[in-house]
Every structure is written in structure tokens, then in C-alpha cells.
């Protein structure tokens, strides 16, 4: 337990620790408030008790793992071969998605398009015109089918 070890009690004032080996969390259970004079700021003092084992572990961790600086330009694994393959895969997948969406639009099976297809249509005038024509034809067919069903129902009456 922490109580059986000799305590190290740094004083904390305004978030600054007087002992460089101790750190204080803002939710310390030992929070004390000084009496507040007229409109003066409240001074809060926290007391933290650390065991010698915890201080030794902290010092040991800093000695065994010194801070390291990272290289300015990160290097890709396998000189980018896996990344290039992944990029080609994603391009092929997006191209397939565009083709599948265009086929669904042309056949009227689905009204939804993926973001890749929306981007393709926004940048390709011919594909956008073909899509608009296909949707117009599908709307005309739906209107004619509704007209036929309505006229057949009215003839029965």
C-alpha cells in the first residue's frame, strides 16, 4: 500500500509541481481550498504521495527508452510496392463501382449511386447526358404503364 511507504509530498500551486518527479491529476482526492478573501482568486493546493517504487519505475522507464526523433520523410514499407498495389486495387474497385452503378441506372434496377459514380458523372458530360436520357425514358415508361393500368381499371367499371 502507499500508506506504508515514506511519502513524498510535493506541493502543487496553479498546476505547477514543485517536485519534478511527481505528477498530479486534477481529480486528486486531497483537494484543499484556502479561504477566499474579497474577490481574490482561490488558491488550491493538492498533496500527492508517491512511493519510492513508483519513482524508481518512472526513472527506469525514462532511462531505458530515451526519446527518439522521427525521420523527416517517412519511408514506405517495401519501398512502396504494397502501397502501389493497394492504390491500383482501389482504382479498379472504384471503376467497377462506377460501371455497376451506370448499368443499374440504365436498366432501372437502382436509383442510388455511389460517391465515385457521382464524381464521375459530375466530370463527364457524355455519361451525365446518357444517365439523364435513361432516367427520362424510365419515367416515360412508368407513366405509360400507369396510364394503361388506369385506363383498364376505368373500362372495368
mmCIF file of C-alpha atoms in Angstrom:
data_model
loop_
_atom_site.group_PDB
_atom_site.id
_atom_site.type_symbol
_atom_site.label_atom_id
_atom_site.label_comp_id
_atom_site.label_asym_id
_atom_site.label_seq_id
_atom_site.Cartn_x
_atom_site.Cartn_y
_atom_site.Cartn_z
ATOM 1 C CA UNK A 1 0.000 0.000 0.000
ATOM 2 C CA UNK A 2 1.050 3.582 -0.481
ATOM 3 C CA UNK A 3 0.470 4.438 3.175
ATOM 4 C CA UNK A 4 3.213 2.070 4.424
ATOM 5 C CA UNK A 5 5.917 3.774 2.335
ATOM 6 C CA UNK A 6 7.521 7.055 3.317
ATOM 7 C CA UNK A 7 5.563 9.764 1.481
ATOM 8 C CA UNK A 8 6.930 12.281 -0.941
ATOM 9 C CA UNK A 9 4.624 15.265 -0.757
ATOM 10 C CA UNK A 10 5.175 17.886 -3.446
ATOM 11 C CA UNK A 11 3.038 20.988 -3.237
ATOM 12 C CA UNK A 12 1.076 21.983 -6.293
ATOM 13 C CA UNK A 13 0.091 25.558 -6.890
ATOM 14 C CA UNK A 14 -1.733 26.616 -10.079
ATOM 15 C CA UNK A 15 -0.895 23.320 -11.797
ATOM 16 C CA UNK A 16 2.883 23.509 -11.196
ATOM 17 C CA UNK A 17 4.576 20.652 -9.370
ATOM 18 C CA UNK A 18 7.382 21.589 -7.015
ATOM 19 C CA UNK A 19 8.967 18.131 -7.246
ATOM 20 C CA UNK A 20 9.822 17.241 -10.866
ATOM 21 C CA UNK A 21 9.333 13.508 -10.287
ATOM 22 C CA UNK A 22 5.674 13.750 -9.259
ATOM 23 C CA UNK A 23 2.637 14.409 -11.396
ATOM 24 C CA UNK A 24 -0.780 15.439 -10.144
ATOM 25 C CA UNK A 25 -4.120 14.638 -11.684
ATOM 26 C CA UNK A 26 -6.881 17.255 -11.468
ATOM 27 C CA UNK A 27 -9.155 14.766 -9.696
ATOM 28 C CA UNK A 28 -6.928 14.297 -6.680
ATOM 29 C CA UNK A 29 -8.890 13.179 -3.605
ATOM 30 C CA UNK A 30 -6.902 15.503 -1.305
ATOM 31 C CA UNK A 31 -8.137 18.877 -2.573
ATOM 32 C CA UNK A 32 -7.948 21.746 -0.123
ATOM 33 C CA UNK A 33 -9.203 25.272 -0.601
ATOM 34 C CA UNK A 34 -7.779 28.302 1.070
ATOM 35 C CA UNK A 35 -10.290 30.778 2.445
ATOM 36 C CA UNK A 36 -11.376 33.259 -0.168
ATOM 37 C CA UNK A 37 -10.850 36.944 0.709
ATOM 38 C CA UNK A 38 -12.865 39.625 -1.081
ATOM 39 C CA UNK A 39 -12.700 38.943 -4.867
ATOM 40 C CA UNK A 40 -9.271 37.305 -4.549
ATOM 41 C CA UNK A 41 -8.529 34.212 -6.656
ATOM 42 C CA UNK A 42 -8.859 30.861 -4.928
ATOM 43 C CA UNK A 43 -5.558 29.091 -4.314
ATOM 44 C CA UNK A 44 -5.916 25.328 -4.456
ATOM 45 C CA UNK A 45 -3.247 23.068 -3.042
ATOM 46 C CA UNK A 46 -3.069 19.358 -3.785
ATOM 47 C CA UNK A 47 -0.887 16.854 -1.984
ATOM 48 C CA UNK A 48 0.269 13.723 -3.759
ATOM 49 C CA UNK A 49 2.046 10.789 -2.181
ATOM 50 C CA UNK A 50 4.261 8.639 -4.408
ATOM 51 C CA UNK A 51 6.054 5.508 -3.320
ATOM 52 C CA UNK A 52 9.777 5.069 -3.910
ATOM 53 C CA UNK A 53 8.960 2.106 -6.172
ATOM 54 C CA UNK A 54 6.839 4.280 -8.458
ATOM 55 C CA UNK A 55 9.568 6.916 -8.694
ATOM 56 C CA UNK A 56 12.177 4.236 -9.434
ATOM 57 C CA UNK A 57 9.954 2.739 -12.164
ATOM 58 C CA UNK A 58 9.424 6.144 -13.732
ATOM 59 C CA UNK A 59 13.158 6.868 -13.764
ATOM 60 C CA UNK A 60 13.908 3.380 -15.086
ATOM 61 C CA UNK A 61 11.409 3.837 -17.941
ATOM 62 C CA UNK A 62 12.974 7.148 -18.966
ATOM 63 C CA UNK A 63 16.495 5.666 -18.933
ATOM 64 C CA UNK A 64 15.602 2.529 -20.919
ATOM 65 C CA UNK A 65 13.517 4.342 -23.575
ATOM 66 C CA UNK A 66 15.058 7.727 -24.343
ATOM 67 C CA UNK A 67 13.020 9.991 -26.614
ATOM 68 C CA UNK A 68 13.742 9.482 -30.304
ATOM 69 C CA UNK A 69 13.366 11.874 -33.187
ATOM 70 C CA UNK A 70 11.466 10.646 -36.226
ATOM 71 C CA UNK A 71 12.841 10.994 -39.753
ATOM 72 C CA UNK A 72 11.583 13.984 -41.700
ATOM 73 C CA UNK A 73 10.279 11.874 -44.619
ATOM 74 C CA UNK A 74 8.738 8.545 -43.577
ATOM 75 C CA UNK A 75 9.766 5.584 -45.707
ATOM 76 C CA UNK A 76 7.121 3.324 -47.179
ATOM 77 C CA UNK A 77 7.338 -0.404 -46.393
ATOM 78 C CA UNK A 78 8.877 -2.443 -49.208
ATOM 79 C CA UNK A 79 9.708 0.821 -50.986
ATOM 80 C CA UNK A 80 6.045 1.451 -51.725
ATOM 81 C CA UNK A 81 5.343 -1.770 -53.637
ATOM 82 C CA UNK A 82 2.464 -2.767 -51.383
ATOM 83 C CA UNK A 83 1.088 0.763 -51.408
ATOM 84 C CA UNK A 84 1.159 0.910 -55.217
ATOM 85 C CA UNK A 85 -0.679 -2.411 -55.386
ATOM 86 C CA UNK A 86 -3.274 -1.150 -52.924
ATOM 87 C CA UNK A 87 -3.780 2.052 -54.912
ATOM 88 C CA UNK A 88 -4.290 0.016 -58.109
ATOM 89 C CA UNK A 89 -6.777 -2.206 -56.273
ATOM 90 C CA UNK A 90 -8.756 0.812 -55.004
ATOM 91 C CA UNK A 91 -8.802 2.339 -58.507
ATOM 92 C CA UNK A 92 -10.109 -0.911 -60.001
ATOM 93 C CA UNK A 93 -12.729 -1.197 -57.255
ATOM 94 C CA UNK A 94 -13.970 2.373 -57.847
ATOM 95 C CA UNK A 95 -14.040 1.809 -61.610
ATOM 96 C CA UNK A 96 -16.097 -1.367 -61.129
ATOM 97 C CA UNK A 97 -18.464 0.534 -58.823
ATOM 98 C CA UNK A 98 -18.956 3.242 -61.467
ATOM 99 C CA UNK A 99 -19.676 0.620 -64.155
ATOM 100 C CA UNK A 100 -22.088 -1.248 -61.887
ATOM 101 C CA UNK A 101 -23.945 1.960 -60.968
ATOM 102 C CA UNK A 102 -24.171 3.005 -64.618
ATOM 103 C CA UNK A 103 -25.579 -0.422 -65.557
ATOM 104 C CA UNK A 104 -28.119 -0.190 -62.726
ATOM 105 C CA UNK A 105 -29.159 3.283 -63.876
ATOM 106 C CA UNK A 106 -29.518 2.148 -67.498
ATOM 107 C CA UNK A 107 -31.649 -0.852 -66.560
ATOM 108 C CA UNK A 108 -33.651 0.971 -63.887
ATOM 109 C CA UNK A 109 -32.821 -1.522 -61.141
ATOM 110 C CA UNK A 110 -31.457 1.004 -58.676
ATOM 111 C CA UNK A 111 -31.805 4.746 -58.228
ATOM 112 C CA UNK A 112 -28.829 5.117 -55.867
ATOM 113 C CA UNK A 113 -25.295 5.937 -56.957
ATOM 114 C CA UNK A 114 -22.032 5.741 -55.067
ATOM 115 C CA UNK A 115 -19.888 8.823 -54.394
ATOM 116 C CA UNK A 116 -17.420 7.608 -57.034
ATOM 117 C CA UNK A 117 -20.210 7.482 -59.623
ATOM 118 C CA UNK A 118 -21.492 10.905 -58.622
ATOM 119 C CA UNK A 119 -17.985 12.310 -59.077
ATOM 120 C CA UNK A 120 -17.644 10.562 -62.444
ATOM 121 C CA UNK A 121 -20.985 11.926 -63.632
ATOM 122 C CA UNK A 122 -20.172 15.445 -62.457
ATOM 123 C CA UNK A 123 -16.964 15.451 -64.514
ATOM 124 C CA UNK A 124 -18.144 13.566 -67.632
ATOM 125 C CA UNK A 125 -20.738 15.352 -69.781
ATOM 126 C CA UNK A 126 -21.450 12.373 -72.077
ATOM 127 C CA UNK A 127 -22.071 9.978 -69.188
ATOM 128 C CA UNK A 128 -24.266 12.549 -67.441
ATOM 129 C CA UNK A 129 -26.333 13.084 -70.622
ATOM 130 C CA UNK A 130 -26.722 9.314 -71.070
ATOM 131 C CA UNK A 131 -27.849 8.977 -67.461
ATOM 132 C CA UNK A 132 -30.401 11.766 -67.804
ATOM 133 C CA UNK A 133 -31.750 10.211 -71.040
ATOM 134 C CA UNK A 134 -32.018 6.779 -69.407
ATOM 135 C CA UNK A 135 -33.885 8.231 -66.430
ATOM 136 C CA UNK A 136 -36.212 10.181 -68.757
ATOM 137 C CA UNK A 137 -37.024 7.016 -70.699
ATOM 138 C CA UNK A 138 -37.676 5.103 -67.480
ATOM 139 C CA UNK A 139 -40.008 7.860 -66.300
ATOM 140 C CA UNK A 140 -41.892 7.806 -69.620
ATOM 141 C CA UNK A 141 -42.272 4.023 -69.415
ATOM 142 C CA UNK A 142 -43.555 4.272 -65.827
ATOM 143 C CA UNK A 143 -46.045 6.965 -66.876
ATOM 144 C CA UNK A 144 -47.308 4.857 -69.786
ATOM 145 C CA UNK A 145 -47.701 1.803 -67.528
ATOM 146 C CA UNK A 146 -49.678 3.885 -65.027
ATOM 147 C CA UNK A 147 -51.866 5.189 -67.886
ATOM 148 C CA UNK A 148 -52.558 1.655 -69.161
ATOM 149 C CA UNK A 149 -53.453 0.376 -65.677
ATOM 150 C CA UNK A 150 -55.708 3.368 -65.011
ATOM 151 C CA UNK A 151 -57.479 3.037 -68.344
ATOM 152 C CA UNK A 152 -58.012 -0.712 -67.847
ATOM 153 C CA UNK A 153 -59.480 -0.093 -64.384
ATOM 154 C CA UNK A 154 -61.797 2.605 -65.715
ATOM 155 C CA UNK A 155 -63.024 0.288 -68.523
ATOM 156 C CA UNK A 156 -63.971 -2.379 -65.972
ATOM 157 C CA UNK A 157 -66.242 -0.014 -64.098
#
